[in-house]
Amino acid sequence: MSTAPPPSRPRLAEHAIVRRYRAREEDFWVIHDQRSGAAFRIGRREWGILAHADGTRDLDGILAAAARTGAVAREGSLKALIGALDGQGLLANGPAPAPSAPRPRAPGRPLDPLPGFSLACDGQGSCCRLYASVIFRPLEEARARVLLPLVLDAGEHPELAFPPMAGSAPCGASSVGADAGRCAYLEGDGRCGLHKRGGPEGKPFGCRTFPATFVDDGEAVRVAPAVECACVLASAVLPTGEGEPLVPAEARTSDDLDEAAAIHELPETLAISAERSADRADLVRWSRLVASSPPPADAARAAWSLAAAIEAEGLDLGAAERALAADTPIDLARLRPYFVALERRAAGRARVDVSWRSEGDLALRAGRWIRDAAKLLVDPSALASLVALGSDHASSEAFYLRVAVHGHHLVSGEQPLSHALRDRAARIVLARALPFVADEDDEDPALAHPLALVEAMIRGHGLSAYVHDVDAAREA
C-alpha cells in the first residue's frame, strides 16, 4: 500500500468518470473507475465540492470555490473525502494535460456510405435509455441549457447536470445526467426534449450523427451504422428511400463532414490473424467482395468460416468466396470459451450495477440477460442446440455481418480480423439465446432486435474486455 501523501492540488483522474443518476427517489453521483470497473456513490454535497477540484486549487481553494456555489464543507471532511478517493487510485495531482490536437484528416477523401441503407427512428428511445454518457461540447451544452434550463433541477449550477466527460477538470466536453438510466432529456413519450424544442440542431453532435461510424481505409471513408439500436436492424428492411441517410445527401467527401466527426484511420498494414498481416489495400478488396456477396443463410457460420479461411489463406478472394459458399460448421469447443469469459464479465458488471441502478433501468436488465444467456451457452448441449437451431432473425444477422465488413468494424479495434470474426459469431449466437432468458412478460422494444442490444451492451458497458480473456486462455 502506498504511503505517499494525497495530492496537494487534487483532481479526479481521467479514468474516473462521474455521472449523475436519479433513481428510487434518490439523487446521487457515481464515480466509475474505468480501470477496475468499480463504481462509487457520492452525494450532491460531495460532488458540489469535487466539481471544483480541477487540479489548480489546493484544499483551501477548493473549499472557497465550493462555498461560492453553496457547497459548504469543513476542511476535515474534504481531507477525508480526498483521502478515500486517493486510496482508490482515483486522483491525480495538478492541472490536467491539454487535450491532444485532432489528427489531420486526409483531405477530400470520398465518402462511401453503406449502399441502400437509410435510418428511420422508431421513437421508442431505446438508445437514449441505454448509454451511460451523452456527450455535449460547450456550445451544445449552452444551447441545451437555453432550451431546457431546469434539466435535473440544476438551474444556475450547470456542473450539477453536466459533469466533465472524464475526471473533474474541464476537458472540452461534458455529459448530461440520467434519470433511471434514461438521458435526462428523454421525455415520457420516448422523444428527445431538445429535438422537440430546437429541432435536430438542438441535440448534441453525437446524437445527431448516431449511429454513423466513419473509417478511412486509404481509398474512401466508409460510412456504416453501429448496430447498437433496434432502429438500425428495423431500418435494414425498409424500402429504398424511406428514412434518413447516414450522412447528408450533399456530403460527398470527408471535407463536408463536421469537424467533430471522429474518423478512424486504418493503418497501412493490419493484423488479420495471429500469424498473418496484410496490406490495407488487400483488406479493402476483401471487404468489398464479402460485403457485396449474397446474404448467408447463417451469419454466425459464415463469420466462422471466413475466419478459418483467413487463418489458412489470408485475404485471398477465392478463399473468401469458397468460405461463404461452404457454410462450414462452427467448432463448438472453440466457441464455448467466449461464453465462459462473457458470463464472468457480465456477472461482475451486474454486481456493480445493482448497487446503484434502479430495477427499471434497461442497462441493468440487459446486463442480467447477457449474463444469463452466456451462462446458458456455457452448457455444451444448450450451445449445440442454439447453434443448430438457427435464428428467427437470420436476415438481421446477415445485415449485421455485412455492416461490420463494409464499415471496417472488424479491424477498427485491437483484435486481428480472424479473431474479430469469431467474436462476432459468438455475439450472434448470444443474441439468439437472449429471448430464452429474458422475462416472458417483458415487452421492452429493445428486445425486438436482441443483436442490437448485445452490441450496445458489449461496447458501451465495459463488457468488450471478455475477448481479451478468451485470447489469454487461448495462449495459456
XYZ file of C-alpha atoms in Angstrom:
476
model
C 0.000 0.000 0.000
C 1.313 3.422 -0.948
C 2.278 5.762 1.907
C 2.564 8.835 -0.345
C 0.527 11.834 0.818
C -2.641 12.749 -1.116
C -2.238 15.224 -3.990
C -1.800 18.831 -2.867
C -3.840 20.129 -5.848
C -6.153 17.202 -6.448
C -8.462 16.391 -9.322
C -10.230 13.260 -10.396
C -8.051 11.398 -12.870
C -9.184 10.864 -16.459
C -10.076 7.230 -15.779
C -12.603 8.415 -13.151
C -15.887 9.096 -14.932
C -18.529 10.974 -12.944
C -22.182 10.691 -13.910
C -25.292 11.975 -12.187
C -28.062 9.446 -11.660
C -31.610 9.837 -10.416
C -33.461 6.731 -9.267
C -35.525 5.314 -6.421
C -36.479 8.875 -5.432
C -32.796 9.494 -4.815
C -30.343 11.831 -6.497
C -26.673 10.914 -6.463
C -23.494 10.859 -8.488
C -21.498 7.764 -9.429
C -17.733 7.737 -9.945
C -16.924 4.953 -12.410
C -13.380 3.627 -12.296
C -12.649 2.748 -15.915
C -9.621 0.687 -14.893
C -11.152 -1.592 -12.286
C -14.821 -1.441 -13.260
C -15.775 -0.381 -9.716
C -18.367 2.293 -9.008
C -18.592 4.642 -6.023
C -21.670 6.615 -4.998
C -21.382 10.146 -3.687
C -23.996 12.743 -2.806
C -24.809 16.206 -4.083
C -22.678 17.868 -1.416
C -19.606 15.755 -2.224
C -19.898 16.414 -5.951
C -20.544 20.094 -5.261
C -17.083 20.124 -3.691
C -15.283 17.777 -6.107
C -16.544 19.754 -9.090
C -14.069 22.474 -8.032
C -11.137 20.080 -7.609
C -9.714 20.839 -11.038
C -6.008 20.426 -10.269
C -5.346 24.160 -9.965
C -6.592 24.608 -6.381
C -5.270 23.415 -3.052
C -7.725 22.286 -0.399
C -8.439 25.802 0.834
C -9.084 26.921 -2.733
C -11.481 24.029 -3.335
C -13.424 24.863 -0.180
C -13.632 28.541 -1.115
C -14.774 27.859 -4.679
C -17.350 25.313 -3.496
C -18.701 27.703 -0.879
C -19.422 30.302 -3.572
C -21.847 27.808 -5.174
C -23.457 26.815 -1.870
C -21.492 23.599 -1.197
C -20.086 24.332 2.246
C -17.766 21.837 3.942
C -15.164 21.691 6.664
C -11.509 21.074 5.931
C -11.552 17.791 7.813
C -14.433 16.469 5.704
C -12.661 17.424 2.489
C -9.434 15.763 3.636
C -11.361 12.573 4.421
C -13.029 12.601 1.013
C -9.743 13.254 -0.804
C -8.013 10.553 1.213
C -10.702 7.990 0.406
C -10.588 8.755 -3.317
C -6.805 8.687 -3.335
C -6.876 5.307 -1.645
C -8.936 4.005 -4.562
C -6.455 5.375 -7.096
C -8.938 7.875 -8.489
C -6.950 11.097 -8.055
C -4.265 12.938 -9.974
C -2.226 15.971 -8.949
C -2.052 19.329 -10.699
C -3.692 20.631 -13.878
C -4.997 18.149 -16.401
C -2.953 17.754 -19.586
C -4.107 19.832 -22.525
C -6.285 17.869 -24.959
C -4.262 16.497 -27.831
C -4.849 18.118 -31.185
C -7.014 16.043 -33.508
C -5.121 14.117 -36.122
C -5.352 15.855 -39.517
C -7.749 14.218 -41.926
C -6.834 13.147 -45.415
C -8.322 15.997 -47.461
C -11.195 15.319 -49.801
C -11.487 11.578 -49.165
C -14.688 10.370 -50.887
C -17.469 9.126 -48.623
C -18.666 5.554 -49.145
C -21.938 5.036 -47.214
C -23.389 1.552 -46.813
C -25.328 1.074 -50.067
C -29.099 1.036 -49.842
C -29.346 1.910 -46.157
C -31.297 4.745 -44.544
C -32.308 5.111 -40.908
C -35.823 5.528 -39.537
C -36.113 6.221 -35.800
C -38.944 4.290 -34.162
C -39.388 6.890 -31.434
C -39.039 4.301 -28.655
C -35.904 5.888 -27.193
C -34.066 2.584 -26.774
C -30.612 4.071 -27.426
C -31.409 7.050 -25.151
C -32.172 4.608 -22.317
C -29.015 2.564 -22.553
C -25.845 4.637 -22.730
C -24.105 5.946 -19.630
C -22.760 9.032 -21.415
C -24.428 11.524 -23.734
C -21.640 13.928 -24.664
C -22.032 17.685 -25.171
C -19.478 20.149 -26.488
C -19.512 23.531 -24.664
C -21.727 25.291 -27.223
C -24.069 22.314 -27.342
C -24.351 22.335 -23.568
C -25.123 26.056 -23.619
C -27.786 25.559 -26.289
C -29.340 22.687 -24.342
C -29.488 24.765 -21.180
C -31.279 27.543 -23.057
C -33.842 25.101 -24.474
C -34.442 23.281 -21.163
C -32.724 25.249 -18.395
C -34.144 23.266 -15.479
C -32.987 19.806 -16.500
C -32.261 17.784 -13.345
C -33.101 20.931 -11.363
C -29.578 22.209 -11.972
C -30.723 25.757 -12.682
C -27.818 28.175 -12.324
C -25.341 25.423 -11.454
C -24.677 23.550 -14.719
C -21.965 21.432 -13.085
C -24.747 19.608 -11.240
C -26.295 18.382 -14.512
C -23.192 18.306 -16.725
C -20.100 16.711 -15.118
C -16.984 16.721 -17.321
C -16.756 13.880 -19.807
C -13.865 12.478 -17.749
C -12.234 13.480 -14.473
C -13.235 16.642 -12.639
C -11.274 19.272 -14.591
C -12.754 20.981 -17.663
C -11.904 18.839 -20.672
C -13.809 20.396 -23.535
C -16.873 18.186 -23.219
C -19.439 17.181 -20.625
C -22.100 14.520 -20.174
C -25.650 15.105 -19.007
C -27.019 13.048 -16.115
C -29.537 10.214 -16.318
C -32.937 9.558 -14.801
C -33.321 5.825 -14.080
C -30.853 5.133 -16.865
C -32.595 7.417 -19.360
C -30.937 10.510 -20.785
C -32.274 13.428 -18.773
C -33.622 14.960 -21.984
C -35.663 11.894 -22.977
C -39.291 12.688 -22.261
C -42.114 10.368 -21.273
C -43.335 9.882 -24.833
C -39.954 8.495 -25.912
C -38.972 11.684 -27.738
C -35.981 13.943 -27.181
C -36.941 17.192 -25.467
C -34.107 19.033 -27.157
C -35.263 17.886 -30.601
C -38.826 18.915 -29.806
C -37.843 22.445 -28.862
C -34.800 23.083 -31.033
C -35.086 20.681 -33.952
C -32.164 18.406 -34.898
C -29.667 21.196 -34.208
C -30.834 21.295 -30.607
C -29.224 17.917 -29.974
C -25.504 17.325 -29.441
C -23.458 16.224 -32.436
C -23.119 12.623 -31.265
C -26.898 12.231 -31.101
C -27.413 13.920 -34.472
C -24.991 11.563 -36.198
C -25.765 8.368 -34.246
C -25.392 5.590 -35.316
C -22.997 6.553 -38.150
C -19.354 5.445 -37.956
C -16.554 6.743 -40.179
C -13.440 4.765 -41.142
C -10.782 5.977 -43.602
C -9.318 2.983 -45.433
C -6.928 4.937 -47.631
C -9.300 4.984 -50.597
C -12.547 6.245 -49.079
C -14.227 6.975 -45.773
C -16.535 4.047 -45.186
C -19.770 5.145 -43.512
C -21.831 2.481 -41.766
C -24.249 2.270 -38.849
C -23.183 0.914 -35.492
C -25.670 -1.905 -34.944
C -26.485 -0.766 -31.416
C -30.129 0.227 -31.682
C -33.185 -1.747 -32.726
C -33.913 1.020 -35.243
C -30.821 0.071 -37.257
C -31.948 -3.513 -37.796
C -35.565 -2.480 -38.342
C -34.404 0.046 -40.943
C -32.437 -2.603 -42.833
C -35.656 -3.903 -44.396
C -37.193 -0.532 -45.235
C -37.993 0.173 -48.894
C -35.353 2.305 -50.599
C -35.948 5.971 -49.983
C -37.584 5.693 -46.577
C -35.726 7.026 -43.550
C -32.757 9.382 -43.462
C -29.279 8.826 -44.944
C -26.349 8.344 -42.571
C -24.747 11.485 -43.993
C -26.470 14.439 -45.690
C -27.116 13.883 -49.372
C -24.892 16.830 -50.261
C -21.913 15.422 -48.316
C -19.543 13.897 -50.852
C -16.127 13.914 -49.179
C -14.601 13.999 -45.716
C -14.275 17.783 -46.107
C -18.076 18.000 -45.958
C -18.276 16.402 -42.513
C -18.440 18.349 -39.268
C -15.033 18.747 -37.654
C -16.377 16.801 -34.662
C -16.925 13.667 -36.751
C -14.459 11.075 -35.492
C -12.833 9.402 -38.496
C -10.806 6.329 -37.609
C -7.870 5.850 -39.965
C -6.786 2.303 -40.706
C -3.017 1.683 -40.664
C -1.351 0.662 -43.908
C -0.616 -2.806 -42.508
C -3.130 -4.724 -40.393
C -3.107 -7.935 -38.384
C -5.565 -10.340 -39.965
C -4.768 -13.386 -37.802
C -2.396 -14.338 -35.004
C 0.211 -15.244 -37.633
C -0.571 -13.032 -40.628
C -0.639 -9.368 -41.593
C -1.917 -7.785 -44.788
C -1.812 -4.513 -46.669
C -4.731 -2.152 -46.216
C -5.441 -2.227 -49.966
C -5.907 -6.010 -49.810
C -8.374 -5.584 -46.946
C -10.335 -3.039 -48.994
C -10.682 -5.512 -51.872
C -11.614 -8.363 -49.490
C -14.242 -6.266 -47.726
C -15.844 -5.179 -50.992
C -16.170 -8.787 -52.094
C -17.602 -10.052 -48.813
C -19.982 -7.114 -48.263
C -21.413 -7.439 -51.777
C -21.851 -11.224 -51.624
C -25.357 -12.721 -51.277
C -26.566 -12.778 -47.654
C -25.543 -16.026 -45.940
C -28.209 -18.348 -44.608
C -26.407 -18.414 -41.235
C -24.248 -15.373 -40.499
C -22.595 -16.974 -37.470
C -21.367 -19.899 -39.547
C -20.319 -17.531 -42.352
C -18.235 -15.421 -39.957
C -16.618 -18.542 -38.514
C -15.896 -19.909 -41.984
C -14.339 -16.614 -43.130
C -12.108 -16.612 -40.041
C -10.834 -20.102 -40.869
C -10.143 -19.087 -44.475
C -8.153 -16.039 -43.362
C -6.069 -18.102 -40.962
C -5.312 -20.602 -43.727
C -5.014 -18.429 -46.844
C -5.014 -14.781 -45.773
C -7.184 -12.339 -47.707
C -7.279 -14.435 -50.857
C -10.534 -13.525 -52.636
C -11.110 -17.017 -53.946
C -10.709 -18.422 -50.434
C -13.303 -15.933 -49.158
C -15.772 -16.944 -51.866
C -15.268 -20.627 -51.087
C -15.681 -19.990 -47.358
C -19.000 -18.204 -47.875
C -20.243 -20.990 -50.143
C -19.030 -23.828 -47.902
C -21.100 -22.904 -44.806
C -18.533 -24.625 -42.574
C -19.893 -25.795 -39.175
C -18.736 -23.887 -36.101
C -16.228 -25.608 -33.838
C -18.234 -25.584 -30.607
C -15.196 -26.364 -28.451
C -13.573 -23.146 -29.701
C -16.812 -21.161 -29.426
C -17.665 -22.093 -25.824
C -14.781 -20.114 -24.183
C -16.345 -16.874 -25.424
C -19.364 -17.503 -23.234
C -17.301 -18.638 -20.248
C -15.422 -15.331 -20.384
C -18.512 -13.229 -21.072
C -20.522 -14.762 -18.229
C -17.725 -13.865 -15.819
C -17.515 -10.274 -17.079
C -21.278 -9.778 -17.186
C -21.725 -11.208 -13.685
C -19.146 -8.749 -12.361
C -20.868 -5.882 -14.170
C -24.247 -6.902 -12.727
C -22.867 -6.993 -9.164
C -21.605 -3.435 -9.527
C -24.692 -2.095 -11.300
C -27.228 -3.470 -8.829
C -25.642 -1.337 -6.103
C -26.829 1.866 -7.765
C -29.057 1.259 -10.792
C -32.839 1.047 -10.421
C -34.723 -2.121 -11.340
C -36.356 -0.436 -14.327
C -33.003 0.572 -15.808
C -32.605 -1.051 -19.227
C -28.836 -1.361 -18.808
C -29.273 -3.333 -15.561
C -31.824 -5.692 -17.091
C -29.870 -6.129 -20.323
C -26.705 -6.897 -18.366
C -28.538 -9.643 -16.497
C -29.933 -11.060 -19.744
C -26.446 -11.216 -21.226
C -25.072 -12.857 -18.092
C -27.834 -15.459 -18.085
C -27.613 -16.080 -21.840
C -23.857 -16.596 -21.601
C -24.360 -18.950 -18.667
C -26.871 -20.918 -20.712
C -24.424 -21.205 -23.604
C -21.617 -22.464 -21.377
C -23.566 -25.729 -21.256
C -22.343 -27.770 -24.276
C -25.763 -29.245 -25.081
C -27.526 -25.875 -24.950
C -24.791 -24.363 -27.101
C -25.100 -27.117 -29.695
C -28.884 -26.710 -29.765
C -28.832 -22.956 -30.259
C -26.149 -23.094 -32.932
C -28.075 -25.775 -34.809
C -31.423 -24.072 -34.269
C -30.500 -21.012 -36.263
C -32.484 -17.842 -35.734
C -35.732 -16.051 -36.433
C -33.521 -13.031 -37.139
C -31.424 -14.548 -39.951
C -31.790 -11.505 -42.224
C -30.800 -9.164 -39.382
C -27.767 -11.314 -38.591
C -26.675 -11.269 -42.235
C -27.102 -7.492 -42.333
C -25.064 -7.196 -39.115
C -22.168 -9.095 -40.699
C -22.397 -7.026 -43.890
C -22.292 -3.783 -41.884
C -19.268 -4.946 -39.897
C -17.392 -5.792 -43.085
C -18.345 -2.694 -45.067
C -17.718 -0.348 -42.142
C -14.333 -1.937 -41.301
C -15.657 -2.507 -37.777
C -13.775 -5.802 -37.623
C -10.373 -4.118 -37.921
C -11.015 -0.891 -36.029
C -10.156 -2.391 -32.657
C -7.287 -4.352 -31.167
C -8.182 -7.826 -32.451
C -6.849 -9.438 -35.621
C -9.521 -9.792 -38.295
C -9.988 -13.558 -37.857
C -10.430 -13.186 -34.082
C -12.967 -10.391 -34.611
C -14.959 -12.600 -36.991
C -15.109 -15.417 -34.431
C -16.109 -12.881 -31.781
C -18.975 -11.667 -33.996
C -20.103 -15.259 -34.487
C -20.225 -15.608 -30.694
C -22.266 -12.395 -30.361
C -24.773 -13.624 -32.935
C -25.255 -16.881 -31.021
C -25.506 -14.943 -27.744
C -28.284 -12.788 -29.201
C -30.157 -15.949 -30.217
C -30.136 -17.042 -26.558
C -31.418 -13.728 -25.162
C -35.146 -14.438 -25.702
C -34.770 -17.652 -23.699
C -33.592 -15.828 -20.571
C -35.496 -12.521 -20.753
C -38.691 -12.211 -18.742
C -41.607 -13.588 -20.752
C -43.805 -10.598 -19.928
C -41.122 -8.012 -20.713
C -42.288 -6.078 -23.764
C -39.402 -3.634 -23.904
C -38.989 -2.579 -27.556
C -35.220 -3.051 -27.254
C -35.878 -6.809 -27.180
C -37.334 -6.735 -30.688
C -33.786 -6.974 -32.039
C -31.616 -8.674 -29.387
C -28.453 -8.474 -31.509
C -28.504 -4.666 -31.330
C -28.921 -4.869 -27.560
C -25.935 -7.226 -27.307
C -23.797 -4.866 -29.399
C -24.700 -1.799 -27.358
C -24.052 -3.511 -24.034
C -20.740 -5.048 -25.047
C -19.302 -1.773 -26.324
C -20.995 0.694 -24.006
C -20.866 -1.065 -20.654
C -17.366 -2.423 -20.273
C -18.014 -5.987 -21.410
C -15.805 -5.924 -24.510
C -12.776 -6.941 -22.431
C -14.087 -10.518 -22.400
C -12.344 -11.102 -25.741
C -9.007 -10.450 -24.038
C -9.888 -13.182 -21.529
C -10.537 -15.546 -24.442
C -7.204 -14.661 -26.047
C -5.367 -15.084 -22.741
C -6.934 -18.520 -22.222
C -6.032 -19.486 -25.783
C -2.385 -18.535 -25.240
C -2.106 -20.192 -21.815
